[in-house]
Each structure stands twice: as C-alpha cells, then as structure tokens.
Coordinates of C-alpha atoms and ligand atoms in Angstrom, one line a residue:
M1223 CA -4.9 3.9 19.9
D1224 CA -5.8 2.7 22.2
E1225 CA -9.8 1.5 20.3
P1226 CA -9.2 -1.7 18.1
V1227 CA -7.8 -1.1 14.3
L1228 CA -9.7 -3.1 11.6
L1229 CA -7.3 -4.0 8.6
T1230 CA -9.1 -4.9 5.6
G1231 CA -7.4 -6.6 3.0
A1232 CA -5.5 -8.3 6.4
G1233 CA -4.3 -12.0 4.4
G1234 CA -2.8 -10.2 1.5
R1235 CA 0.9 -8.7 0.8
V1236 CA 0.7 -5.1 2.3
G1237 CA -1.1 -6.9 4.8
Q1238 CA 1.2 -9.3 5.9
A1239 CA 3.9 -7.2 5.9
I1240 CA 2.1 -4.7 8.7
L1241 CA 1.0 -7.1 10.4
R1242 CA 4.8 -8.6 10.6
G1243 CA 6.0 -5.6 11.6
I1244 CA 3.5 -3.9 13.9
G1245 CA 1.2 -6.9 14.7
D1246 CA 2.0 -7.2 18.2
D1247 CA 1.4 -3.4 18.9
Y1248 CA -2.2 -3.0 18.3
E1249 CA -5.6 -4.6 19.1
W1250 CA -6.6 -5.4 15.6
R1251 CA -9.9 -6.7 13.5
L1252 CA -8.7 -8.4 10.5
L1253 CA -11.1 -8.6 7.8
D1254 CA -10.6 -10.2 4.0
R1255 CA -13.1 -12.4 1.5
E1256 CA -10.6 -15.4 2.4
P1257 CA -10.4 -17.2 5.8
L1258 CA -7.0 -16.3 6.7
P1259 CA -5.2 -19.3 8.0
A1260 CA -4.0 -19.2 11.6
A1261 CA -0.3 -18.5 10.4
K1262 CA -1.1 -15.2 9.1
V1263 CA -2.9 -14.1 11.9
P1264 CA -0.8 -12.6 15.6
D1265 CA -1.2 -14.1 18.9
G1266 CA -4.1 -12.6 21.1
V1267 CA -6.5 -11.7 17.4
T1268 CA -9.3 -13.6 18.7
D1269 CA -11.6 -15.5 16.4
A1270 CA -14.6 -12.6 17.0
D1271 CA -12.2 -10.4 15.7
R1272 CA -12.0 -11.9 12.2
F1273 CA -14.2 -11.2 9.4
V1274 CA -14.7 -13.6 6.5
A1275 CA -16.9 -10.8 4.2
D1276 CA -16.9 -9.0 1.0
I1277 CA -16.0 -4.9 1.5
T1278 CA -19.2 -4.2 -0.7
D1279 CA -21.6 -5.5 2.1
D1280 CA -22.7 -3.1 3.8
R1281 CA -23.9 -4.8 7.2
A1282 CA -20.5 -6.9 7.0
V1283 CA -18.5 -4.0 7.1
R1284 CA -20.5 -2.1 9.8
E1285 CA -20.2 -5.5 12.2
A1286 CA -16.4 -5.4 12.1
M1287 CA -16.3 -1.3 12.6
D1288 CA -18.4 -0.9 15.5
G1289 CA -16.0 0.3 18.2
V1290 CA -13.2 1.1 15.9
G1291 CA -10.8 4.1 16.1
A1292 CA -8.5 3.8 13.0
V1293 CA -8.7 2.0 9.6
I1294 CA -6.0 0.3 7.1
H1295 CA -7.6 0.3 4.5
L1296 CA -5.9 -2.6 1.3
A1297 CA -8.9 -4.5 0.6
G1298 CA -9.5 -4.5 -3.4
D1299 CA -8.2 -5.3 -6.7
P1300 CA -4.2 -4.5 -7.0
R1301 CA -3.7 -5.6 -10.6
K1302 CA -2.5 -3.0 -12.7
T1303 CA -4.9 -4.4 -15.6
A1304 CA -7.4 -4.7 -13.5
P1305 CA -10.5 -4.4 -15.8
W1306 CA -13.4 -1.6 -15.1
D1307 CA -16.0 -3.7 -13.0
S1308 CA -13.4 -5.3 -11.2
V1309 CA -12.2 -1.8 -10.3
I1310 CA -15.7 -0.1 -9.7
R1311 CA -16.7 -3.0 -7.2
N1312 CA -13.9 -3.8 -5.5
N1313 CA -11.8 -0.3 -5.7
I1314 CA -14.5 2.2 -5.6
D1315 CA -17.6 0.7 -4.3
G1316 CA -15.8 -0.9 -1.9
T1317 CA -13.9 1.6 -0.6
Q1318 CA -17.3 3.9 -0.5
V1319 CA -18.2 1.5 1.6
V1320 CA -15.6 1.5 4.2
M1321 CA -15.0 4.9 4.5
R1322 CA -18.6 5.5 5.1
A1323 CA -19.2 3.2 7.5
A1324 CA -16.2 4.4 9.2
V1325 CA -17.8 8.1 9.0
D1326 CA -21.3 6.4 10.8
A1327 CA -18.7 4.4 13.4
G1328 CA -16.7 7.7 14.4
V1329 CA -13.7 6.3 13.4
E1330 CA -10.4 9.1 14.1
K1331 CA -8.5 7.8 11.4
F1332 CA -8.7 5.8 7.9
A1333 CA -5.6 5.1 6.2
F1334 CA -6.0 4.0 2.7
A1335 CA -3.8 2.2 0.5
S1336 CA -3.6 4.2 -2.6
S1337 CA -1.1 3.2 -6.0
N1338 CA 1.9 4.8 -7.9
H1339 CA -0.6 4.1 -10.7
A1340 CA -2.9 7.2 -9.3
V1341 CA 0.2 9.3 -11.0
G1342 CA 1.5 6.7 -13.5
G1343 CA 0.8 9.0 -16.7
Y1344 CA 3.9 11.8 -15.4
E1345 CA 6.3 8.8 -16.7
T1346 CA 6.2 10.6 -19.7
E1347 CA 8.7 9.3 -22.5
D1348 CA 10.2 12.1 -22.7
R1349 CA 10.9 11.8 -19.0
T1350 CA 11.8 7.7 -18.9
P1351 CA 14.2 6.1 -18.5
E1352 CA 15.8 8.7 -16.8
L1353 CA 13.1 9.5 -14.2
Y1354 CA 14.2 6.4 -12.4
R1355 CA 17.9 7.3 -12.4
T1356 CA 19.7 8.8 -9.4
D1357 CA 20.9 11.5 -11.1
D1358 CA 17.6 12.4 -12.0
D1359 CA 15.7 15.3 -10.1
Y1360 CA 12.3 15.3 -10.9
R1361 CA 10.0 14.5 -8.1
L1362 CA 6.2 14.0 -7.2
D1363 CA 5.8 15.1 -4.2
G1364 CA 1.7 14.5 -3.5
S1365 CA 0.5 17.9 -3.8
E1366 CA 0.1 17.1 -8.5
L1367 CA -3.0 16.0 -9.7
P1368 CA -3.7 12.4 -10.4
R1369 CA -2.7 11.4 -13.8
P1370 CA -3.5 7.4 -14.3
G1371 CA -1.8 5.6 -16.5
N1372 CA -5.0 2.5 -16.1
L1373 CA -8.0 2.3 -14.8
Y1374 CA -6.6 0.4 -11.7
G1375 CA -5.3 4.1 -11.3
V1376 CA -8.1 6.0 -12.0
S1377 CA -9.6 3.3 -9.1
K1378 CA -6.9 4.4 -6.9
A1379 CA -7.9 8.4 -7.9
A1380 CA -11.3 7.7 -7.4
G1381 CA -10.2 6.3 -3.5
E1382 CA -8.4 9.2 -2.7
S1383 CA -11.2 11.6 -4.1
L1384 CA -13.2 9.8 -1.3
G1385 CA -11.0 10.3 1.1
R1386 CA -10.8 13.9 0.6
F1387 CA -15.2 14.1 0.7
H1388 CA -14.9 12.3 3.6
H1389 CA -12.8 14.5 5.9
D1390 CA -14.0 17.2 4.3
E1391 CA -17.8 16.7 5.1
H1392 CA -17.1 14.5 8.0
G1393 CA -14.0 15.4 9.5
M1394 CA -12.0 11.9 9.8
S1395 CA -8.6 12.0 9.2
V1396 CA -8.1 10.6 5.9
V1397 CA -4.0 9.4 4.4
C1398 CA -3.8 8.1 1.2
V1399 CA -0.4 6.4 0.8
R1400 CA 0.6 6.2 -2.5
I1401 CA 2.3 2.8 -2.4
G1402 CA 5.5 2.2 -4.4
N1403 CA 6.4 -1.1 -5.4
L1404 CA 6.4 -3.7 -2.0
T1405 CA 8.8 -6.7 -1.9
K1406 CA 10.2 -9.0 0.6
D1407 CA 13.8 -8.8 1.4
H1408 CA 15.3 -6.8 -1.3
P1409 CA 14.1 -4.3 -4.2
P1410 CA 12.4 -5.6 -7.0
R1411 CA 15.2 -7.7 -9.3
E1412 CA 17.1 -5.7 -12.6
Y1413 CA 13.8 -3.4 -12.7
E1414 CA 15.0 0.4 -12.9
R1415 CA 11.3 1.6 -12.0
G1416 CA 10.4 -1.1 -9.3
Q1417 CA 14.0 -0.2 -7.5
A1418 CA 12.9 3.5 -7.7
M1419 CA 9.6 3.0 -5.6
W1420 CA 10.7 -0.2 -3.2
L1421 CA 9.1 -0.4 -0.4
S1422 CA 10.7 -2.6 1.5
H1423 CA 8.6 -4.9 4.7
R1424 CA 9.9 -3.3 7.4
D1425 CA 9.3 -0.2 6.0
C1426 CA 6.0 -0.7 4.9
A1427 CA 5.0 -1.4 9.0
H1428 CA 6.6 1.2 9.8
L1429 CA 4.6 3.6 7.5
F1430 CA 1.4 2.7 8.6
D1431 CA 2.3 2.9 12.2
R1432 CA 2.8 6.7 11.4
C1433 CA -0.5 6.8 9.9
L1434 CA -2.3 5.1 13.1
Q1435 CA 0.0 7.6 15.2
A1436 CA 0.3 10.7 13.1
D1437 CA -1.9 13.7 13.7
Y1438 CA -3.3 14.8 10.2
G1439 CA -6.1 16.0 8.4
Y1440 CA -6.3 15.3 4.9
E1441 CA -2.6 14.0 3.1
I1442 CA -1.4 12.2 0.2
V1443 CA 2.0 10.9 0.7
Y1444 CA 4.1 8.6 -0.6
G1445 CA 5.2 5.4 0.4
I1446 CA 8.5 4.5 -1.1
S1447 CA 11.7 3.4 0.9
N1448 CA 15.0 6.0 1.2
N1449 CA 15.8 4.8 -2.0
D1450 CA 18.5 6.8 -4.1
R1451 CA 16.7 6.3 -7.4
R1452 CA 13.3 7.8 -6.9
Y1453 CA 11.2 10.1 -8.4
Y1454 CA 8.7 10.3 -5.6
S1455 CA 9.1 12.6 -2.6
I1456 CA 9.2 11.2 1.0
E1457 CA 9.7 14.9 2.3
R1458 CA 5.6 14.8 2.7
A1459 CA 5.6 11.7 4.6
R1460 CA 8.6 12.7 7.3
E1461 CA 7.0 16.2 7.7
A1462 CA 3.0 15.1 8.6
L1463 CA 3.3 11.7 9.6
G1464 CA 6.6 11.0 11.2
Y1465 CA 8.1 8.4 8.1
D1466 CA 11.6 7.5 8.8
P1467 CA 12.6 4.9 6.2
A1468 CA 15.4 2.5 7.5
D1469 CA 16.0 0.7 3.9
N1470 CA 17.4 1.8 0.3
S1471 CA 17.1 0.0 -3.0
A1472 CA 20.9 1.6 -3.5
D1473 CA 22.3 -1.3 -0.6
Y1474 CA 21.4 -3.9 -2.9
T1475 CA 23.2 -4.9 -6.7
F1476 CA 20.7 -4.2 -9.8
E1477 CA 20.3 -7.9 -9.5
G1478 CA 18.9 -7.9 -5.6
E1479 CA 21.7 -9.0 -3.7
P1480 CA 22.9 -7.0 -0.6
K1481 CA 26.0 -5.4 -1.4
G1482 CA 29.2 -6.0 0.5
E1483 CA 27.9 -9.5 1.3
A1484 CA 29.1 -12.5 0.4
G1485 CA 26.6 -15.2 -0.7
G1486 CA 22.9 -14.9 -1.8
D1487 CA 21.5 -14.7 1.3
D1488 CA 19.1 -12.6 2.6
E1489 CA 18.0 -11.1 6.0
D1490 CA 16.3 -14.4 7.4
G1491 CA 19.2 -16.4 5.5
E1492 CA 16.5 -18.1 3.0
T1493 CA 17.7 -18.0 -0.1
A1494 CA 15.9 -14.7 -2.4
E1495 CA 14.7 -16.6 -5.1
G1496 CA 12.7 -18.6 -2.0
D1497 CA 11.9 -15.4 -0.4
R1498 CA 9.8 -13.7 -3.6
D1499 CA 6.5 -12.8 -2.9
G1500 CA 4.0 -14.3 -4.8
P1501 CA 0.3 -13.7 -4.7
A1502 CA -0.9 -14.1 -1.2
E1503 CA -4.2 -15.8 -2.5
P1504 CA -5.4 -16.3 -5.9
N1505 CA -8.2 -14.2 -5.9
F1506 CA -7.5 -12.1 -9.2
P1507 CA -5.7 -13.2 -12.0
T1508 CA -2.4 -12.9 -12.0
D1509 CA -1.0 -9.6 -14.1
P1510 CA 0.1 -11.0 -17.5
D1511 CA 2.8 -7.6 -17.8
T1512 CA 4.3 -7.6 -14.2
P1513 CA 8.1 -8.7 -13.6
T1514 CA 8.1 -12.0 -12.1
D1515 CA 10.0 -10.1 -9.1
G1516 CA 7.9 -7.2 -9.0
A1517 CA 4.5 -8.8 -6.7
Ligands
NAI1462 N1 1.7 -5.4 -3.2 C1 2.0 -3.9 -4.0 O1 3.0 -3.1 -4.1 C2 0.7 -2.9 -3.9 C3 -0.7 -2.5 -3.1 N2 -1.1 -1.2 -2.9 C4 -2.3 -1.7 -2.6 O2 -2.6 -2.1 -1.5 C5 -3.4 -3.0 -1.9 C6 -3.2 -4.1 -0.8 O3 -2.8 -4.8 -1.8 P1 -1.8 -6.3 -2.1 O4 -1.6 -6.6 -0.6 O5 -0.6 -6.0 -2.8 O6 -3.3 -7.0 -2.8 P2 -3.3 -8.7 -1.9 O7 -4.2 -9.5 -3.5 O8 -2.1 -9.3 -2.1 O9 -4.2 -8.7 -1.3 C7 -5.5 -8.4 -1.0 C8 -6.7 -8.7 -0.4 O10 -7.7 -8.2 -0.6 C9 -9.0 -8.7 0.0 N3 -9.4 -8.5 -0.7 C10 -9.5 -8.1 -2.1 N4 -10.9 -7.7 -2.9 C11 -11.6 -7.7 -1.3 C12 -13.2 -7.5 -1.4 N5 -13.8 -6.8 -2.5 N6 -13.6 -7.5 -0.3 C13 -12.4 -7.9 1.5 N7 -11.3 -8.3 0.9 C14 -11.1 -8.3 -0.7 C15 -8.4 -10.4 -1.0 O11 -8.8 -11.8 -0.6 C16 -6.2 -9.9 -0.4 O12 -5.7 -11.0 0.6 C17 -4.3 -3.2 -2.3 O13 -5.5 -2.1 -2.4 C18 -3.4 -2.4 -3.9 O14 -4.2 -1.6 -4.8 C19 -0.6 -0.3 -4.3 C20 0.8 0.0 -4.5 C21 1.3 -1.7 -4.6
LIG1463 O1 -0.2 -0.2 -7.2 C1 0.8 -1.5 -7.9 O2 1.8 -1.2 -8.1 C2 2.9 -2.0 -7.6 C3 4.1 -1.3 -8.3 O3 3.6 -1.6 -10.1 P1 4.5 -2.4 -11.2 O4 3.7 -1.5 -12.1 O5 6.0 -2.0 -10.6 O6 4.7 -3.4 -11.2 C4 2.0 -3.7 -8.2 O7 3.4 -4.5 -8.2 C5 1.1 -4.0 -7.4 O8 0.6 -5.2 -8.1 C6 0.5 -3.1 -7.6 O9 -0.9 -3.0 -6.9

C-alpha cells in the first residue's frame, strides 16, 4: 500500500494495538474525536496527518480521506450496553459517512471493525458454557446470518451490511472483522468466553496488516487468536487474508499467567495487573457489566 492509510478511532485500544505493531509500516492519517497525545502517535506522522474530528462530520471526514488508499475504520461506541441513540449516531451513521467518503475518494480497501456481538445470539442457553471449551466443536465461520444479542451488535451487523452494499454497488473491497476480545499481554482472566475469543495485540496488528495487504472482494472474518478454546473459525481469515496468528489463550492459565514461567511477569516485564487495558479515553461511560479484565 503506497498511498496513506486512514485509521479512525486511532486513540482507542484497537487503534493503539495496531499502531504499536505496524505503526512504522504505513503512511498514516489518524482520525479521532479526541486529540491524540504524542505518545499515541508513531514517529513520522505529522500534525497535518492528524485529524481531530467526529466521524459524523462529513466535511472533516472527506478532508481526511483525500488521497487515501485504504481505511481501517474503528471509531464508534464499543459498549455492548450502548443505547440506541449512540449506536445510531456513532456506529451506523458514522460508518456510512466514512464508507461513502471512501467510495467517493476511490479508496481501494476498507477494513471495518465489526464485533463478536453481531453474532452473540448464537450463544444460546443450550450451547453455553460448553461452547467456550476446547472439546466443543461448534464453529461460526462468517457465512452465518448476523444474530445480535444487543443493540450494539445490531449496529455492527448494520455496518457489515453497509460494507456489502458499498462493495456491490461501488466495487470497494471491504473486509468486516468480527473482533473478539482484545487484551494486552494475556487473555482475559477467569473468563471462559473471553479466553475463547481472545485477540492478542500482536495478532490484532498482524490481522489488520493482512487486511491492508491481501486482495479480496467482500469478506466477513473472525478476529481472534489461534485459541484452543474457540467457537469462531479463523479459516476464512487464513484463506482470504493470509492471517497467521501467533498467540493462543491455552498458553496461559485460567488466571492469565503464562504457563511454564515462574512469577507473574508478562512479555514486557511489567506485572499483569499493570497491563490491564482500560478505556483509552473516557468518551463513553464505562460498561457496568464488562468484566474488569475484559477491556
Ligand atoms: N476492544 C475490543 O475487544 C473490541 C472492539 N471492537 C470494535 O473496535 C472498535 C474500536 O474499539 P476500541 O478500540 O476497543 O474502543 P475505544 O473506545 O478504546 O476506542 C474508540 C476510539 O474511537 C473514538 N471515537 C468514538 N466515537 C467517535 C466518533 N463519533 N468520531 C470520532 N472518533 C470516535 C474514541 O475517541 C476512541 O479513541 C470499535 O468499533 C469497537 O466496536 C469490536 C470487538 C471487540
Ligand atoms: O465488541 C466488543 O466485544 C468485546 C468482548 O465482549 P465481552 O462481552 O466479552 O466483553 C468487549 O470487550 C468490547 O468492549 C466490545 O467493543
């Protein structure tokens, strides 16, 4: 990708995992409605490439989109308890503004941050908790219909449909990544569902790198690590994108400690407690029913 890549929601958890992994590999345009502190911006990204704007602001988005070759669209309300007015505005209307601007600017590839919650309704009482365990072979593979379990999931299913429309109608390549549960350095602690859908930071960066590099038309893939526990298939991500994840929640204890290593230190030498991802910015109220380690 020789042209710049627009990253919306750049200051958030997923955006920062991507920039920490592949921040030096692309010419970025970074957009977020909150100003990004210098520590969140890769070297070489100039002030002119940083846009403090809301994605529902059509003019500002078009300005940021000018000359862009690919988009990673993350900005939105990530709360599974997000109310309808917020998901309508931030997740549905905002996604349409960004996708339409991308089509009009001739953007080649568009990666959309969808969510496990677009299909949360498949986690029925008769399937859970067995579904989250290694000896259960039930798999969603991206070909199934959306089945949201909340209005946030509805908004992500709507984003996937907008992507389908803009691909079919305008030819833009669109990949919708149903992201699982991103946590840094270790899987979510003592949380079976989270460990089944863990996405490590390095696998996250690698997956979105593949979204920028691979050739595809319209795809829905699951964004999880190579977890032994899983009910999402990553075969389509492997085939369509060349995704080759490095991490597996089975390499950690249920409490989140790396197996076979003394002490509780993580990859970076800090304590696990200190590595917890929190909300990047307090832009939306904290989700009351999110496990403390699930962010
Ligand atoms: N973190 C996770 O495990 C998962 C995240 N996702 C999706 O990935 C995307 C990013 O999620 P996170 O990084 O976790 O969220 P986050 O809340 O940490 O980051 C979102 C960023 O987008 C910005 N933003 C929000 N609304 C905006 C708007 N209207 N205009 C401009 N900027 C706006 C915020 O300022 C923030 O920096 C979201 O769309 C979320 O639904 C999906 C599944 C799992
Ligand atoms: O879409 C999202 O999903 C993850 C995982 O969901 P959870 O129900 O296991 O918490 C969530 O952490 C994230 O905030 C959300 O955007």
